[in-house]
XYZ file of C-alpha atoms in Angstrom:
491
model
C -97.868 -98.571 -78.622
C -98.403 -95.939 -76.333
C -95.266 -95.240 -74.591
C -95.226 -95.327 -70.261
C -91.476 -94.442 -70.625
C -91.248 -91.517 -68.250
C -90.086 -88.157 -69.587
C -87.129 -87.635 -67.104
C -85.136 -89.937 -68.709
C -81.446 -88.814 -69.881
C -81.206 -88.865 -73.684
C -77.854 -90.479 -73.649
C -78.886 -94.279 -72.608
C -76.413 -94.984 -69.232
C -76.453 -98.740 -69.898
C -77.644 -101.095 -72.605
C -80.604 -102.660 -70.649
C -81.528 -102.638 -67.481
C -80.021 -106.252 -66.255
C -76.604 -104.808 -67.610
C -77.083 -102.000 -65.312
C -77.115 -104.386 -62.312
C -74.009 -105.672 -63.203
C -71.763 -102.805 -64.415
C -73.034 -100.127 -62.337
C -71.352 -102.368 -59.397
C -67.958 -101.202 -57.988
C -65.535 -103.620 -57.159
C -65.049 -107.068 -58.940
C -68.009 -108.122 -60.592
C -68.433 -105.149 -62.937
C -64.352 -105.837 -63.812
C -64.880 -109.614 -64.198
C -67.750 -108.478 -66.687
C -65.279 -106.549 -68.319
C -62.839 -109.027 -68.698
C -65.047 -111.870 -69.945
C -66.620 -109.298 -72.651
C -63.212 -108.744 -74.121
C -62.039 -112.394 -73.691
C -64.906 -113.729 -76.055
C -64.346 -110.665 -78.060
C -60.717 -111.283 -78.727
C -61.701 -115.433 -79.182
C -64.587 -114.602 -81.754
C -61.732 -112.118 -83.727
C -62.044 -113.665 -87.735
C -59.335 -115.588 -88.242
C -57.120 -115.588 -91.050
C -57.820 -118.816 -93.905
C -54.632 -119.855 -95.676
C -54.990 -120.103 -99.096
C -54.168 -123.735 -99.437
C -56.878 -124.179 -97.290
C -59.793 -121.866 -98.739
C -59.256 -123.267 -101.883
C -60.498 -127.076 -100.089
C -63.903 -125.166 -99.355
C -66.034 -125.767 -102.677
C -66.519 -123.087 -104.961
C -64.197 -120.763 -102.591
C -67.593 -120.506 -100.431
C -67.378 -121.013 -96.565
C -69.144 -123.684 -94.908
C -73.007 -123.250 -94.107
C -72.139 -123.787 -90.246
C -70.081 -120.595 -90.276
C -72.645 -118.815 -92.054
C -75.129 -119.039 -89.048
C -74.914 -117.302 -86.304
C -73.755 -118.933 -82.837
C -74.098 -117.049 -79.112
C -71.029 -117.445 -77.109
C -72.140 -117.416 -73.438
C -69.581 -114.038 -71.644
C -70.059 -116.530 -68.153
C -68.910 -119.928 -69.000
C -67.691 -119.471 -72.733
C -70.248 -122.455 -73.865
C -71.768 -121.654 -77.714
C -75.073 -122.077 -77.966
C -77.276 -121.778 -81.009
C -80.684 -119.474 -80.866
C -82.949 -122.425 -80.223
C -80.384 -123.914 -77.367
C -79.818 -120.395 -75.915
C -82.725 -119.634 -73.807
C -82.442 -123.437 -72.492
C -78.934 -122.489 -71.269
C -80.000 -119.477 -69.744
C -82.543 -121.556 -67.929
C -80.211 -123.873 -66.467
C -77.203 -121.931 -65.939
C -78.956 -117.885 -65.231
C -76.145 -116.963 -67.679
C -77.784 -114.095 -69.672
C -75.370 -112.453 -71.136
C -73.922 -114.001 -74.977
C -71.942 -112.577 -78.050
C -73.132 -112.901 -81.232
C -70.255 -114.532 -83.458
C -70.538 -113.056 -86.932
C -70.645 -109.445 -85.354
C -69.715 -110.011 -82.039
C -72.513 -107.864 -80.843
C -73.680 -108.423 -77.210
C -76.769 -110.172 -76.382
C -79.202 -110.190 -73.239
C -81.631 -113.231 -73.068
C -83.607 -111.533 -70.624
C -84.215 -108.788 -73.232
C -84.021 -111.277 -76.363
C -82.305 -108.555 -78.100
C -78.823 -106.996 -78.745
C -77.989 -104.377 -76.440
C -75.826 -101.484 -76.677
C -73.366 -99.865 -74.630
C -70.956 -97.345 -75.303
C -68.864 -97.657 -72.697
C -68.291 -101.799 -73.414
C -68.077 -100.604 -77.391
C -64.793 -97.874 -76.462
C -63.325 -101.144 -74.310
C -63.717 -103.352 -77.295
C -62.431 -100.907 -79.387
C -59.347 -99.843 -77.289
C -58.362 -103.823 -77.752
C -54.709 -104.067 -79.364
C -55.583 -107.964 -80.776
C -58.031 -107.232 -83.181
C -57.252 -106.246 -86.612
C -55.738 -102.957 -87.683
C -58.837 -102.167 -89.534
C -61.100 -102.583 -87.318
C -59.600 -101.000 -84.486
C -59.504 -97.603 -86.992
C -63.143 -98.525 -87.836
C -64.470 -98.670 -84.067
C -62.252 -96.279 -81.944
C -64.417 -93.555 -81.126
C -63.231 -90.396 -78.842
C -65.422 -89.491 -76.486
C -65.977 -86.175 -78.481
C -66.543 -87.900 -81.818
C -69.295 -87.118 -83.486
C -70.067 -90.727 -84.333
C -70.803 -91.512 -80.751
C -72.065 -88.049 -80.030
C -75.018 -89.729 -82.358
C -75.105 -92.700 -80.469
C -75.483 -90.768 -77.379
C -78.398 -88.073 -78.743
C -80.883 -90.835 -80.352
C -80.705 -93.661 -77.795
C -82.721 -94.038 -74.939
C -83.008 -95.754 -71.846
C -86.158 -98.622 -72.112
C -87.231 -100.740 -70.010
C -86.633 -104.523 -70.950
C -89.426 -106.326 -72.221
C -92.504 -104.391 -73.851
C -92.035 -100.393 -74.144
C -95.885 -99.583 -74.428
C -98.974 -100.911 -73.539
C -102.399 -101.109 -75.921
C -105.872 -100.457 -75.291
C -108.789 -102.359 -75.967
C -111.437 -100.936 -78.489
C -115.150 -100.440 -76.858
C -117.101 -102.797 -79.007
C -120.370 -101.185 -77.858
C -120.788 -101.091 -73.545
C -117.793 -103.833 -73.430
C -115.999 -101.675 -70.876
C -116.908 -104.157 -68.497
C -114.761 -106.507 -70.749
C -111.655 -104.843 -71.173
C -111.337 -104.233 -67.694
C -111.328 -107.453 -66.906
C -109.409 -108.602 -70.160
C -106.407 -105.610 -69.369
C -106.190 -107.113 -65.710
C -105.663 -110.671 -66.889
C -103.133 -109.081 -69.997
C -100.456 -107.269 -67.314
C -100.602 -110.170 -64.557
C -97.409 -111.976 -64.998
C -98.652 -115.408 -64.304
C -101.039 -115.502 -66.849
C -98.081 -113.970 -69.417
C -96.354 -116.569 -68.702
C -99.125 -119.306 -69.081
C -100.751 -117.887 -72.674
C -96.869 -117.335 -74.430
C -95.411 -120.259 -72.944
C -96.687 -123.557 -73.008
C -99.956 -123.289 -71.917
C -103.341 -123.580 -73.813
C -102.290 -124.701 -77.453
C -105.215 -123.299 -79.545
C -103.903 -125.126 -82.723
C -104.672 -128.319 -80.769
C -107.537 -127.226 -79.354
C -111.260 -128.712 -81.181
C -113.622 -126.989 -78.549
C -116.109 -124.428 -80.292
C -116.211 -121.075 -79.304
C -113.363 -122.026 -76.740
C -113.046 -119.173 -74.432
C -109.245 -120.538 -73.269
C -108.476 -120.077 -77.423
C -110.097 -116.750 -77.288
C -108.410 -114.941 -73.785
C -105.074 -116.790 -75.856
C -105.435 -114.736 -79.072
C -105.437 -111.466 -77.014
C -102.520 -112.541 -75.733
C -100.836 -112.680 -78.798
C -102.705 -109.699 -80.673
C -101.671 -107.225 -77.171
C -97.563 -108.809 -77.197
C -97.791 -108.557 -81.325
C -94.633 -105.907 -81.387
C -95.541 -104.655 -84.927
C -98.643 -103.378 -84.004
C -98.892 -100.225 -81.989
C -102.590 -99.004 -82.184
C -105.243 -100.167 -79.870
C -107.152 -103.956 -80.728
C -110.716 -105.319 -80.372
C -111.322 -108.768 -78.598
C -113.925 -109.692 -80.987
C -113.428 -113.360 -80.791
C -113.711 -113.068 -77.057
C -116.815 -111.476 -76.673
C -118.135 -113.296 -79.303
C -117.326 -116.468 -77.541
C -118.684 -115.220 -74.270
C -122.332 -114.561 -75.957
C -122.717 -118.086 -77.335
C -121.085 -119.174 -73.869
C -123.799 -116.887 -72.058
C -127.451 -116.042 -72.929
C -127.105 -113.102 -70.254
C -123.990 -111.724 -71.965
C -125.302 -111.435 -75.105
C -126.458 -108.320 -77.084
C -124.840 -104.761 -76.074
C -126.318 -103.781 -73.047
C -124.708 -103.043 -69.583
C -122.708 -106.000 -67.437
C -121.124 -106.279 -64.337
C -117.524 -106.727 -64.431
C -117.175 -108.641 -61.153
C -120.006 -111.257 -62.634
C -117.922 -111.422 -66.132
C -114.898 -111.776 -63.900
C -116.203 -114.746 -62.028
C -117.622 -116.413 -65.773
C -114.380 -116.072 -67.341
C -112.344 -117.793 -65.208
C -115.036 -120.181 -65.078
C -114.414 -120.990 -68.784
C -110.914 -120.899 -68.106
C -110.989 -123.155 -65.682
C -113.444 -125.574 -68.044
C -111.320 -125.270 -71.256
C -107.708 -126.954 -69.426
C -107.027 -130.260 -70.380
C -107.347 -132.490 -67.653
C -109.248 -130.127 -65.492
C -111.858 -131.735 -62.479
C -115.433 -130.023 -62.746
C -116.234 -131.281 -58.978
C -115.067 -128.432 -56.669
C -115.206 -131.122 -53.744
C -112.271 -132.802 -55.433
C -108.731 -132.014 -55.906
C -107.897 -130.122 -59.260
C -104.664 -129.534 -60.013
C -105.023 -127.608 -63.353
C -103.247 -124.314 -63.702
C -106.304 -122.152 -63.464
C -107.766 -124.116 -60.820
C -104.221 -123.263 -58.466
C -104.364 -119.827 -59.866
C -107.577 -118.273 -59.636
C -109.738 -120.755 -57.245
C -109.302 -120.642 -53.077
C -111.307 -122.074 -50.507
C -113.956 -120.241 -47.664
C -113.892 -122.626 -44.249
C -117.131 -121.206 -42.445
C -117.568 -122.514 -38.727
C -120.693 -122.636 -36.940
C -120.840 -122.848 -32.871
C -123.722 -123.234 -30.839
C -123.877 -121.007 -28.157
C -125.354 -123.663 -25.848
C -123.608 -127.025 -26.257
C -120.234 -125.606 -28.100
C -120.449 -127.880 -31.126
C -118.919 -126.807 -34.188
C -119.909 -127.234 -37.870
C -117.318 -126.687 -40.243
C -117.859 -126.595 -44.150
C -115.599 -125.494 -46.738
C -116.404 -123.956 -50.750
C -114.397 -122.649 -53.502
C -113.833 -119.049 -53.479
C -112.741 -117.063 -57.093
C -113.136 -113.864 -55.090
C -113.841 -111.842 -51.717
C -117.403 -109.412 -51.854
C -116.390 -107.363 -49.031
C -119.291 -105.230 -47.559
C -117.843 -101.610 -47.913
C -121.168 -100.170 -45.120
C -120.173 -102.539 -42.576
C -117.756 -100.194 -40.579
C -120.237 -97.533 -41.140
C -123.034 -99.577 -39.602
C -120.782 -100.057 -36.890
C -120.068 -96.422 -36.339
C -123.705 -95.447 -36.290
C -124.078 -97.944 -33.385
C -121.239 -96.689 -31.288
C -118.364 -98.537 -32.845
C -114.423 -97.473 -32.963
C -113.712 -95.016 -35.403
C -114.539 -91.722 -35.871
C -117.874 -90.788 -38.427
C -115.448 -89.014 -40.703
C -112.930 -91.795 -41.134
C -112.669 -93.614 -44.391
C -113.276 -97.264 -44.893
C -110.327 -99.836 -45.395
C -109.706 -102.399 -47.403
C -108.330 -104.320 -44.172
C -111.159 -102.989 -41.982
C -113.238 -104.900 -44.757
C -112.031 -107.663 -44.384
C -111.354 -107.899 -41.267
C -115.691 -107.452 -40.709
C -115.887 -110.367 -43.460
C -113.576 -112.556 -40.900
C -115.076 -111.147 -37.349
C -117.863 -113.509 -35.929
C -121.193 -113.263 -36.878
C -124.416 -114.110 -34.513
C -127.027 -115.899 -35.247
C -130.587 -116.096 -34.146
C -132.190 -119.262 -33.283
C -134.097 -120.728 -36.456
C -131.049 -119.933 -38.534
C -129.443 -122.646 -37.085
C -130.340 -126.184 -36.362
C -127.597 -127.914 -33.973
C -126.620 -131.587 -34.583
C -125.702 -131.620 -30.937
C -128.919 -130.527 -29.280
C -130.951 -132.811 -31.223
C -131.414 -130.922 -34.313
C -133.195 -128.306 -32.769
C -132.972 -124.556 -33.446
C -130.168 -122.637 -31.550
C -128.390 -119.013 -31.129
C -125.246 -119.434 -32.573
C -122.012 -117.819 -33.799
C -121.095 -117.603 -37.582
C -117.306 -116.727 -38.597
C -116.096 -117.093 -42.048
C -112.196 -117.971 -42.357
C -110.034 -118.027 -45.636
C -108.639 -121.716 -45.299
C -106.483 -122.174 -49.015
C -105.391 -118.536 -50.925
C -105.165 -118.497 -54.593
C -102.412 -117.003 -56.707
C -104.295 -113.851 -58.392
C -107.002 -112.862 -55.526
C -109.553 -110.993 -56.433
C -111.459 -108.726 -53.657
C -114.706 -106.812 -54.804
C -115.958 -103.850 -52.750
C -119.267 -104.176 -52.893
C -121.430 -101.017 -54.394
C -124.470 -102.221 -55.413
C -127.014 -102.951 -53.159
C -130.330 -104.277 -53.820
C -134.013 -104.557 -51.896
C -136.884 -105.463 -52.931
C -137.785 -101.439 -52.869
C -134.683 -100.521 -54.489
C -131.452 -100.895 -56.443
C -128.569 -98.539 -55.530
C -124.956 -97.807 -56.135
C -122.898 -97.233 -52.485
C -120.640 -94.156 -53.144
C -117.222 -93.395 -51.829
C -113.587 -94.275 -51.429
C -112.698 -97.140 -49.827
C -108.510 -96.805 -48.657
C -106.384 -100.112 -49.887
C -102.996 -100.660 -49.647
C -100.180 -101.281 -52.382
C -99.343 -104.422 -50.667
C -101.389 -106.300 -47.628
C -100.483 -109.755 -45.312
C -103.419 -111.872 -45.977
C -101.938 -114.084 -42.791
C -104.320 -112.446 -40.813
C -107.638 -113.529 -42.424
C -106.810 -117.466 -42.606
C -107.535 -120.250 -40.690
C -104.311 -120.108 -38.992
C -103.764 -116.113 -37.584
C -101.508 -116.673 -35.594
C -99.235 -119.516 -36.642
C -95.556 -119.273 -36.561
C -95.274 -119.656 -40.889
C -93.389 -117.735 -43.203
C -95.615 -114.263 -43.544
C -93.728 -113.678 -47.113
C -96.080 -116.332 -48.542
C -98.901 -114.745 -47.349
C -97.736 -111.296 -48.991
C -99.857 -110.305 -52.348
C -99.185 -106.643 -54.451
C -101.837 -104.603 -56.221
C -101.835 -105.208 -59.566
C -105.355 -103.628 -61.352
C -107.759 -101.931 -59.922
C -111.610 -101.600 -61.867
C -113.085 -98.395 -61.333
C -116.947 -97.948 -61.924
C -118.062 -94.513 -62.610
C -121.943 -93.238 -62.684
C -125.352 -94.622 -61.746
C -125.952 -98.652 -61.515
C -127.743 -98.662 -64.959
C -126.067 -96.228 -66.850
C -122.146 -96.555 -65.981
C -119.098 -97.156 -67.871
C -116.132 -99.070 -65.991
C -112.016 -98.008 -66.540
C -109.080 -99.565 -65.154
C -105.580 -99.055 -63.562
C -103.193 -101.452 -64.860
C -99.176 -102.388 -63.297
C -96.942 -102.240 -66.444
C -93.308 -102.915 -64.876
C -92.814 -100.247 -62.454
C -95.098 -97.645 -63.902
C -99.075 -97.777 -63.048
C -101.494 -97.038 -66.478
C -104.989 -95.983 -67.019
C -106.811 -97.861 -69.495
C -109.839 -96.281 -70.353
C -110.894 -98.489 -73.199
C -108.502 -97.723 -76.106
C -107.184 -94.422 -74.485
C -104.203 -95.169 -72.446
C -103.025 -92.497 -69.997
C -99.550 -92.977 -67.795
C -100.716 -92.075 -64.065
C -98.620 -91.676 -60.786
C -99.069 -94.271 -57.737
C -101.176 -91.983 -55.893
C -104.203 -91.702 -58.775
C -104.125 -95.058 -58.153
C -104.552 -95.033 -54.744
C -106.691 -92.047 -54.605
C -109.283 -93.933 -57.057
C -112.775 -95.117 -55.676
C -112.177 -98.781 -56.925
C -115.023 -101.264 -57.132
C -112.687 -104.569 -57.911
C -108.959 -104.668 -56.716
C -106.668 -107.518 -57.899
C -103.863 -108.670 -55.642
C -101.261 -111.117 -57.179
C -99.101 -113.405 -54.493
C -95.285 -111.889 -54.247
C -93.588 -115.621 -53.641
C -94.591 -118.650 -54.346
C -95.109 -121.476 -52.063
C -96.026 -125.343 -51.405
C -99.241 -124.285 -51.528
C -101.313 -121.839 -48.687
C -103.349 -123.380 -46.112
């Protein structure tokens, strides 16, 4: 894999993980109470001496099978769990923290992986209670060369995945991995495709694109592998899926955005095609919002309200420029923002009469007033900026950097502006953002991906670690925002 680990870090590794760092790098009780439970299970796990009356009960002198398999001791609460009841305690309990009993080795489950720490191993070892031997065996000095060693060749790592892998180009499927490496780093969707969520082995739907997106899952988490991967099967699925997709020729990521989750949304169990009704599948709530537009007449005042599914904003990036040119705010020079976007895409609109027909003047054609509110928010929103205008004379690509922020309030834009709600639920963070460099026929599409803490450019298979402000600083055509709580729904 292609390591994000920054080079800054200290070769001697402070902490075994990261969520033992939380805890021991605390002054005051908790960090000794840590302490004290380590030891405690250490001393209680200690092998016990068998009489010999009794070993020679146990057939062929052998232990038992149940001592022969390893059992997790939880440091919090002292219950022992086997592996397959361990993460189910965790769950229920946010203990995280276990001992392993044949080595007594310490265990995170938020890492699912032993951990090291030196300064935990010279506690354990400083123990009077364990056996001669072993205390000879594990003291270490703090000069000694054996954990000098220790200290040289271990490193700090983030919990969870080290590295990240890129996506082979297939032949023009950058507009595919874009969209693919957006969906691979958003944690909602990790969640969904390694859980519990579409079950390919059950699944009898040909060319299913839910099976497909699920395989990439597996092949991008796949820890043995550390080179880039080709989503064959997913492309291959889309072509059959799509006349229009197939063959290699240019596409438009937004438009394969707005298929895929499409297919997504079709291949759930359960799911309801009608976007009039309810649907209460898991792509449906994650991907899908809803656009309230209201119509007023400017003569009688009647309203006409009608509400569709959004997957995604098209923001217009000329509007503020348009608006200059005629005298608006800002200065000529300024750049466009991602909230000045959208806050054109929720400003009324007017309308000339023979647009509009008004129920409450008889039907007949009226000036009116157009304004576009967002009235339900989905999990992972999806705003494109929109470059690529087309006439009947011509077909263009709009140039330049539009400014967007790491995090926005999305309160502002809804049906409800100014209500007295919690604004956290209303909070989303960047999470990708799809670049498209070079002419609107001949282009080739890259994209900056959140990995943890650390931002990554995935230009198909090459993978390049980048600082926040590349990011930032990039002339982005689709930005991804992912909701930062979770709520009873957004209205």
């Amino acid at each position: 894999m292609a390591s994000i680990t920054s080079v800054s870090l200290l070769s001697e590794a402070e902490f075994g993980c990261e969520h033992l760092a939380s805890i021991l790098a605390q002054d005051g009780n908790t960090a000794n109470q840590f302490k004290s439970s380590f030891i405690k299970t250490h001393k209680a796990l200690a092998p016990q001496r068998i009489a010999t009356e009794d070993l020679a009960k146990q057939k062929g002198g052998l232990r038992p099978a149940s001592l022969l398999r390893p059992k997790y001791t939880c440091l919090t609460c002292s219950e022992a769990c086997v592996p397959a009841k361990r993460e189910t305690h965790t769950g229920e309990t946010g203990h995280q923290f276990y001992m392993e009993s044949r080595g007594r080795a310490l265990f995170c489950q938020s890492c699912r992986d032993l951990v090291y720490d030196h300064d935990l191993e010279r506690l354990r070892s400083s123990s009077q209670n364990g056996t001669v031997q072993e205390i000879r065996r594990r003291r270490f000095s703090e000069n000694s060369s054996d954990e000098q060693y220790v200290k040289i060749n271990a490193n700090k790592r983030p919990c969870a995945k080290q590295g990240v892998r890129g996506l082979y180009n297939l032949g023009q499927t950058c507009y595919l991995n874009v969209i693919l490496q957006t969906l691979l780093h958003d944690p909602i969707l990790n969640t969904y495709f390694l859980g519990s969520g579409h079950q390919s082995h059950d699944c009898n739907a040909p060319d299913c694109i839910g099976c497909a997106v699920a395989e990439a899952f597996a092949d991008f988490n796949s820890s043995d592998k550390a080179e880039g991967f080709a989503a064959l099967n997913l492309l291959l699925a889309s072509w059959r899926a799509s006349p229009t997709l197939a063959g290699y020729h240019q596409q438009d990521a937004h438009e394969y955005y707005q298929f895929l989750v499409d297919k997504l949304h079709a291949s759930t169990e359960g799911h309801v095609e009608d976007h009039d009704q309810a649907c209460s599948c898991f792509f449906h709530k994650t991907f899908y919002g809803k656009l309230r537009s209201s119509v007023t007449c400017d003569k009688c005042g009647n309203v006409t309200k009608t509400e569709d599914p959004m997957v995604d904003l098209s923001l217009d990036v000329q509007v503020q420029a348009k608006k200059r040119a005629m005298g608006g705010g800002v200065g000529p020079s300024a750049t466009p923002t991602l909230n000045g976007c959208l806050e054109s895409f929720t400003s009324p609109e007017k309308l000339m009469a023979g647009v509009y027909n008004c129920s409450g003047c008889g039907n007949t054609p009226q000036k009116a007033t157009k304004q576009l509110r967002i009235k339900k928010l989905p999990a992972i929103l999806c705003m494109q900026l929109k470059r690529f205008e087309h006439s009947l004379a011509v077909s263009e690509k709009v140039e330049g950097r539009v400014d967007f922020p790491l995090s926005i309030n999305m309160l502002p834009y809804t049906t409800n502006p100014n209500s007295k709600v919690d604004k956290s639920k209303y909070i989303y963070d960047l999470s990708s953002a799809v670049v498209h460099k070079g002419k609107l026929d001949a282009g080739h599409y890259y994209v900056y991906c959140k990995q943890g803490d650390q931002w990554v450019l995935f230009n198909d298979d090459q993978v390049t670690a980048v600082a926040e402000a590349d990011v930032l600083n990039a002339d982005a055509y689709l930005l991804f925002y992912s909701l930062r709580t979770f709520g009873s729904g957004l209205q």
